Amino acid sequence: MCFFCAGTYERMVAPYVVHAGCSLGAFAKTRQRVVPLAKGIVAEIGFGSGLNLPYYNAEQVERLIAIDPDEKMLSLARSKLPELMKVELLPARGECLPLESGAVDTVVVTYAFCTIPAPGCALAEIKRVLKPGGRLLFSEHGRSDRPFCGRMQDRFNSLWGQLAGGCNLNRSPVQLIEAAGFAVRNLQQDRFPLHLWPLGEHFIGEAEPRT
């Protein structure tokens, strides 16, 4: 793509492509398994267009801080905000969270570690803002453990990123989380349906900072 076309695509088209792709049923099923577990003061990193909103339990969530660097995506979410839950939209990057240390009980990240430019930095920030005893809930896609699929993900990663808002096909989210000093609990790993094979595997679980 030329520079102008690429910039226009990223601003005007990619947000809708990402929203449509992440609205598919394969993603909704994992959101249903993860998001209702959030409690207390919750920060969602990579909030995007608000696709997790229907799955939060308003009786358990004191306040939801919805963080995303893309104001276009946040604008898509604004019309979906629930009346029964306090939601604050914050345009910010995961690598530099505008929150005090020890401010939140739960951090939710779904399909965002694939896109965050520096996921290790974002995880350090998540660790910083969690209260003692707080936890990270995650659902991510990542590199397949099937050799052929993994090689194809490596091969198409750059093109995919240009089309899908910077998404990486071949990151290993569990390794990233553990390398950042978290202990992963209740990990579940599932394969995507055949038509979504480029996304590799689902990785679903929770993590707590190691002491």
mmCIF file of C-alpha atoms in Angstrom:
data_model
loop_
_atom_site.group_PDB
_atom_site.id
_atom_site.type_symbol
_atom_site.label_atom_id
_atom_site.label_comp_id
_atom_site.label_asym_id
_atom_site.label_seq_id
_atom_site.Cartn_x
_atom_site.Cartn_y
_atom_site.Cartn_z
ATOM 1 C CA MET A 1 0.000 0.000 0.000
ATOM 2 C CA CYS A 2 1.149 3.564 -0.602
ATOM 3 C CA PHE A 3 1.630 5.681 2.513
ATOM 4 C CA PHE A 4 -1.551 7.707 1.916
ATOM 5 C CA CYS A 5 -3.679 4.659 1.176
ATOM 6 C CA ALA A 6 -2.283 2.784 4.178
ATOM 7 C CA GLY A 7 -3.005 5.710 6.491
ATOM 8 C CA THR A 8 -6.539 6.070 5.170
ATOM 9 C CA TYR A 9 -7.169 2.343 5.528
ATOM 10 C CA GLU A 10 -5.898 2.294 9.123
ATOM 11 C CA ARG A 11 -8.081 5.243 10.132
ATOM 12 C CA MET A 12 -11.240 4.630 8.137
ATOM 13 C CA VAL A 13 -11.468 0.937 7.282
ATOM 14 C CA ALA A 14 -9.414 -1.179 9.685
ATOM 15 C CA PRO A 15 -11.562 -0.400 12.776
ATOM 16 C CA TYR A 16 -14.626 -1.793 11.009
ATOM 17 C CA VAL A 17 -12.709 -4.825 9.709
ATOM 18 C CA VAL A 18 -11.462 -5.619 13.219
ATOM 19 C CA HIS A 19 -14.911 -5.068 14.741
ATOM 20 C CA ALA A 20 -16.552 -7.385 12.197
ATOM 21 C CA GLY A 21 -13.903 -10.097 12.571
ATOM 22 C CA CYS A 22 -13.932 -10.034 16.367
ATOM 23 C CA SER A 23 -17.749 -10.216 16.388
ATOM 24 C CA LEU A 24 -17.711 -13.768 14.997
ATOM 25 C CA GLY A 25 -19.195 -16.557 17.070
ATOM 26 C CA ALA A 26 -15.849 -18.230 17.728
ATOM 27 C CA PHE A 27 -14.781 -15.130 19.675
ATOM 28 C CA ALA A 28 -18.112 -14.655 21.412
ATOM 29 C CA LYS A 29 -17.948 -18.144 22.942
ATOM 30 C CA THR A 30 -14.633 -17.446 24.636
ATOM 31 C CA ARG A 31 -15.729 -13.996 25.813
ATOM 32 C CA GLN A 32 -18.659 -15.692 27.561
ATOM 33 C CA ARG A 33 -16.222 -17.916 29.460
ATOM 34 C CA VAL A 34 -13.859 -15.162 30.609
ATOM 35 C CA VAL A 35 -15.534 -11.778 31.009
ATOM 36 C CA PRO A 36 -18.240 -12.729 33.574
ATOM 37 C CA LEU A 37 -15.449 -13.611 36.037
ATOM 38 C CA ALA A 38 -14.396 -9.954 36.358
ATOM 39 C CA LYS A 39 -15.086 -8.373 39.762
ATOM 40 C CA GLY A 40 -14.610 -5.096 41.609
ATOM 41 C CA ILE A 41 -12.852 -2.248 39.863
ATOM 42 C CA VAL A 42 -12.071 -3.607 36.406
ATOM 43 C CA ALA A 43 -9.722 -2.299 33.728
ATOM 44 C CA GLU A 44 -10.146 -3.694 30.239
ATOM 45 C CA ILE A 45 -7.062 -3.195 28.066
ATOM 46 C CA GLY A 46 -7.729 -3.102 24.338
ATOM 47 C CA PHE A 47 -11.413 -2.339 24.853
ATOM 48 C CA GLY A 48 -11.903 -1.695 21.138
ATOM 49 C CA SER A 49 -15.526 -1.393 20.054
ATOM 50 C CA GLY A 50 -16.902 -2.800 23.309
ATOM 51 C CA LEU A 51 -17.595 -6.378 22.260
ATOM 52 C CA ASN A 52 -17.127 -7.612 25.837
ATOM 53 C CA LEU A 53 -19.794 -5.321 27.301
ATOM 54 C CA PRO A 54 -22.704 -7.813 27.095
ATOM 55 C CA TYR A 55 -20.777 -10.371 29.141
ATOM 56 C CA TYR A 56 -19.894 -8.345 32.234
ATOM 57 C CA ASN A 57 -21.865 -9.112 35.375
ATOM 58 C CA ALA A 58 -23.044 -5.662 36.471
ATOM 59 C CA GLU A 59 -23.690 -6.935 40.009
ATOM 60 C CA GLN A 60 -20.018 -7.875 40.384
ATOM 61 C CA VAL A 61 -18.392 -4.902 38.646
ATOM 62 C CA GLU A 62 -18.075 -1.752 40.725
ATOM 63 C CA ARG A 63 -16.591 0.242 37.851
ATOM 64 C CA LEU A 64 -15.234 -0.563 34.392
ATOM 65 C CA ILE A 65 -12.300 1.431 33.024
ATOM 66 C CA ALA A 66 -12.263 0.827 29.272
ATOM 67 C CA ILE A 67 -8.864 1.573 27.703
ATOM 68 C CA ASP A 68 -7.954 1.694 24.030
ATOM 69 C CA PRO A 69 -5.613 3.941 21.999
ATOM 70 C CA ASP A 70 -7.953 4.095 18.995
ATOM 71 C CA GLU A 71 -10.591 6.770 19.508
ATOM 72 C CA LYS A 72 -12.456 5.515 16.434
ATOM 73 C CA MET A 73 -12.943 2.160 18.135
ATOM 74 C CA LEU A 74 -14.050 3.843 21.359
ATOM 75 C CA SER A 75 -16.591 5.860 19.391
ATOM 76 C CA LEU A 76 -18.076 2.592 18.124
ATOM 77 C CA ALA A 77 -18.412 1.433 21.733
ATOM 78 C CA ARG A 78 -20.025 4.622 23.052
ATOM 79 C CA SER A 79 -23.521 3.743 21.836
ATOM 80 C CA LYS A 80 -23.385 0.353 23.599
ATOM 81 C CA LEU A 81 -22.598 1.531 27.134
ATOM 82 C CA PRO A 82 -24.943 -0.146 29.644
ATOM 83 C CA GLU A 83 -27.091 1.871 32.030
ATOM 84 C CA LEU A 84 -26.549 -0.515 34.936
ATOM 85 C CA MET A 85 -22.770 -0.337 35.042
ATOM 86 C CA LYS A 86 -20.406 2.589 35.455
ATOM 87 C CA VAL A 87 -18.058 2.693 32.443
ATOM 88 C CA GLU A 88 -15.254 5.170 31.841
ATOM 89 C CA LEU A 89 -13.716 5.317 28.363
ATOM 90 C CA LEU A 90 -10.020 6.227 28.341
ATOM 91 C CA PRO A 91 -8.008 6.734 25.125
ATOM 92 C CA ALA A 92 -4.614 5.367 26.185
ATOM 93 C CA ARG A 93 -2.022 2.756 25.312
ATOM 94 C CA GLY A 94 -1.579 -0.449 27.263
ATOM 95 C CA GLU A 95 2.115 0.318 27.646
ATOM 96 C CA CYS A 96 1.349 3.512 29.614
ATOM 97 C CA LEU A 97 -1.818 3.117 31.663
ATOM 98 C CA PRO A 98 -3.213 6.336 33.201
ATOM 99 C CA LEU A 99 -4.004 4.552 36.464
ATOM 100 C CA GLU A 100 -2.490 4.611 39.927
ATOM 101 C CA SER A 101 -0.527 1.614 41.154
ATOM 102 C CA GLY A 102 -2.703 -0.967 42.892
ATOM 103 C CA ALA A 103 -5.885 0.648 41.582
ATOM 104 C CA VAL A 104 -7.829 -2.283 40.109
ATOM 105 C CA ASP A 105 -9.065 -5.703 41.187
ATOM 106 C CA THR A 106 -9.299 -7.298 37.746
ATOM 107 C CA VAL A 107 -7.699 -6.643 34.377
ATOM 108 C CA VAL A 108 -9.432 -8.096 31.313
ATOM 109 C CA VAL A 109 -7.598 -8.543 28.013
ATOM 110 C CA THR A 110 -9.276 -10.272 25.086
ATOM 111 C CA TYR A 111 -7.618 -10.429 21.674
ATOM 112 C CA ALA A 112 -5.362 -7.452 22.363
ATOM 113 C CA PHE A 113 -1.914 -8.875 23.175
ATOM 114 C CA CYS A 114 -1.728 -9.760 19.481
ATOM 115 C CA THR A 115 -1.916 -6.067 18.568
ATOM 116 C CA ILE A 116 -0.229 -4.137 21.381
ATOM 117 C CA PRO A 117 3.172 -3.061 19.974
ATOM 118 C CA ALA A 118 5.094 -3.834 23.188
ATOM 119 C CA PRO A 119 3.123 -6.521 25.062
ATOM 120 C CA GLY A 120 5.865 -6.990 27.665
ATOM 121 C CA CYS A 121 5.594 -3.322 28.643
ATOM 122 C CA ALA A 122 1.798 -3.579 28.776
ATOM 123 C CA LEU A 123 2.022 -6.603 31.046
ATOM 124 C CA ALA A 124 4.400 -4.724 33.356
ATOM 125 C CA GLU A 125 1.803 -1.949 33.545
ATOM 126 C CA ILE A 126 -0.964 -4.475 34.234
ATOM 127 C CA LYS A 127 1.119 -5.908 37.054
ATOM 128 C CA ARG A 128 1.639 -2.405 38.456
ATOM 129 C CA VAL A 129 -2.036 -1.397 38.512
ATOM 130 C CA LEU A 130 -3.370 -4.633 40.023
ATOM 131 C CA LYS A 131 -4.174 -4.652 43.717
ATOM 132 C CA PRO A 132 -2.557 -7.368 45.868
ATOM 133 C CA GLY A 133 -4.556 -10.488 45.127
ATOM 134 C CA GLY A 134 -5.807 -9.037 41.842
ATOM 135 C CA ARG A 135 -5.850 -11.070 38.661
ATOM 136 C CA LEU A 136 -5.587 -10.864 34.916
ATOM 137 C CA LEU A 137 -8.296 -12.577 32.857
ATOM 138 C CA PHE A 138 -7.365 -13.256 29.258
ATOM 139 C CA SER A 139 -8.562 -14.806 26.038
ATOM 140 C CA GLU A 140 -6.128 -14.591 23.137
ATOM 141 C CA HIS A 141 -5.261 -16.197 19.850
ATOM 142 C CA GLY A 142 -1.697 -17.227 19.139
ATOM 143 C CA ARG A 143 0.817 -19.349 17.318
ATOM 144 C CA SER A 144 -0.341 -22.872 16.639
ATOM 145 C CA ASP A 145 1.525 -25.868 18.018
ATOM 146 C CA ARG A 146 0.847 -27.626 14.710
ATOM 147 C CA PRO A 147 4.091 -27.200 12.717
ATOM 148 C CA PHE A 148 2.543 -26.499 9.302
ATOM 149 C CA CYS A 149 -0.010 -24.028 10.661
ATOM 150 C CA GLY A 150 2.660 -22.272 12.716
ATOM 151 C CA ARG A 151 4.908 -21.855 9.681
ATOM 152 C CA MET A 152 2.024 -20.428 7.651
ATOM 153 C CA GLN A 153 1.268 -17.967 10.446
ATOM 154 C CA ASP A 154 4.890 -16.818 10.349
ATOM 155 C CA ARG A 155 4.754 -16.454 6.592
ATOM 156 C CA PHE A 156 1.564 -14.389 6.443
ATOM 157 C CA ASN A 157 2.054 -12.399 9.634
ATOM 158 C CA SER A 158 3.171 -9.141 8.009
ATOM 159 C CA LEU A 159 0.361 -9.008 5.445
ATOM 160 C CA TRP A 160 -2.215 -9.948 8.062
ATOM 161 C CA GLY A 161 -1.026 -7.144 10.307
ATOM 162 C CA GLN A 162 -1.490 -4.578 7.534
ATOM 163 C CA LEU A 163 -5.072 -5.727 6.937
ATOM 164 C CA ALA A 164 -6.125 -6.322 10.555
ATOM 165 C CA GLY A 165 -5.030 -3.240 12.441
ATOM 166 C CA GLY A 166 -1.577 -4.454 13.440
ATOM 167 C CA CYS A 167 -2.660 -7.898 14.655
ATOM 168 C CA ASN A 168 0.098 -10.526 14.892
ATOM 169 C CA LEU A 169 -0.763 -14.121 14.085
ATOM 170 C CA ASN A 170 2.274 -15.757 15.636
ATOM 171 C CA ARG A 171 2.695 -14.443 19.156
ATOM 172 C CA SER A 172 2.607 -16.853 22.099
ATOM 173 C CA PRO A 173 0.420 -15.111 24.706
ATOM 174 C CA VAL A 174 0.971 -17.556 27.545
ATOM 175 C CA GLN A 175 4.741 -17.276 27.200
ATOM 176 C CA LEU A 176 4.456 -13.481 27.182
ATOM 177 C CA ILE A 177 2.331 -13.496 30.333
ATOM 178 C CA GLU A 178 4.615 -15.875 32.194
ATOM 179 C CA ALA A 179 7.752 -13.988 31.119
ATOM 180 C CA ALA A 180 6.241 -10.823 32.631
ATOM 181 C CA GLY A 181 6.127 -12.415 36.083
ATOM 182 C CA PHE A 182 2.637 -13.895 36.193
ATOM 183 C CA ALA A 183 1.553 -17.369 37.221
ATOM 184 C CA VAL A 184 -1.050 -18.674 34.771
ATOM 185 C CA ARG A 185 -3.997 -20.593 36.213
ATOM 186 C CA ASN A 186 -6.878 -22.575 34.713
ATOM 187 C CA LEU A 187 -5.417 -22.452 31.217
ATOM 188 C CA GLN A 188 -7.588 -23.777 28.405
ATOM 189 C CA GLN A 189 -6.368 -24.175 24.840
ATOM 190 C CA ASP A 190 -8.727 -24.728 21.918
ATOM 191 C CA ARG A 191 -8.397 -24.686 18.151
ATOM 192 C CA PHE A 192 -10.286 -22.231 15.995
ATOM 193 C CA PRO A 193 -12.746 -23.581 13.403
ATOM 194 C CA LEU A 194 -11.135 -24.595 10.130
ATOM 195 C CA HIS A 195 -12.160 -21.421 8.284
ATOM 196 C CA LEU A 196 -10.274 -19.362 10.899
ATOM 197 C CA TRP A 197 -7.128 -21.516 10.843
ATOM 198 C CA PRO A 198 -4.740 -18.518 10.389
ATOM 199 C CA LEU A 199 -5.545 -17.473 13.969
ATOM 200 C CA GLY A 200 -4.032 -20.686 15.322
ATOM 201 C CA GLU A 201 -5.196 -21.479 18.847
ATOM 202 C CA HIS A 202 -7.349 -19.940 21.558
ATOM 203 C CA PHE A 203 -5.571 -19.445 24.894
ATOM 204 C CA ILE A 204 -7.991 -18.765 27.740
ATOM 205 C CA GLY A 205 -7.192 -18.395 31.412
ATOM 206 C CA GLU A 206 -6.336 -16.218 34.377
ATOM 207 C CA ALA A 207 -3.039 -15.092 35.832
ATOM 208 C CA GLU A 208 -1.754 -13.636 39.082
ATOM 209 C CA PRO A 209 1.474 -11.726 39.688
ATOM 210 C CA ARG A 210 4.122 -13.946 41.242
ATOM 211 C CA THR A 211 5.228 -12.849 44.672
#
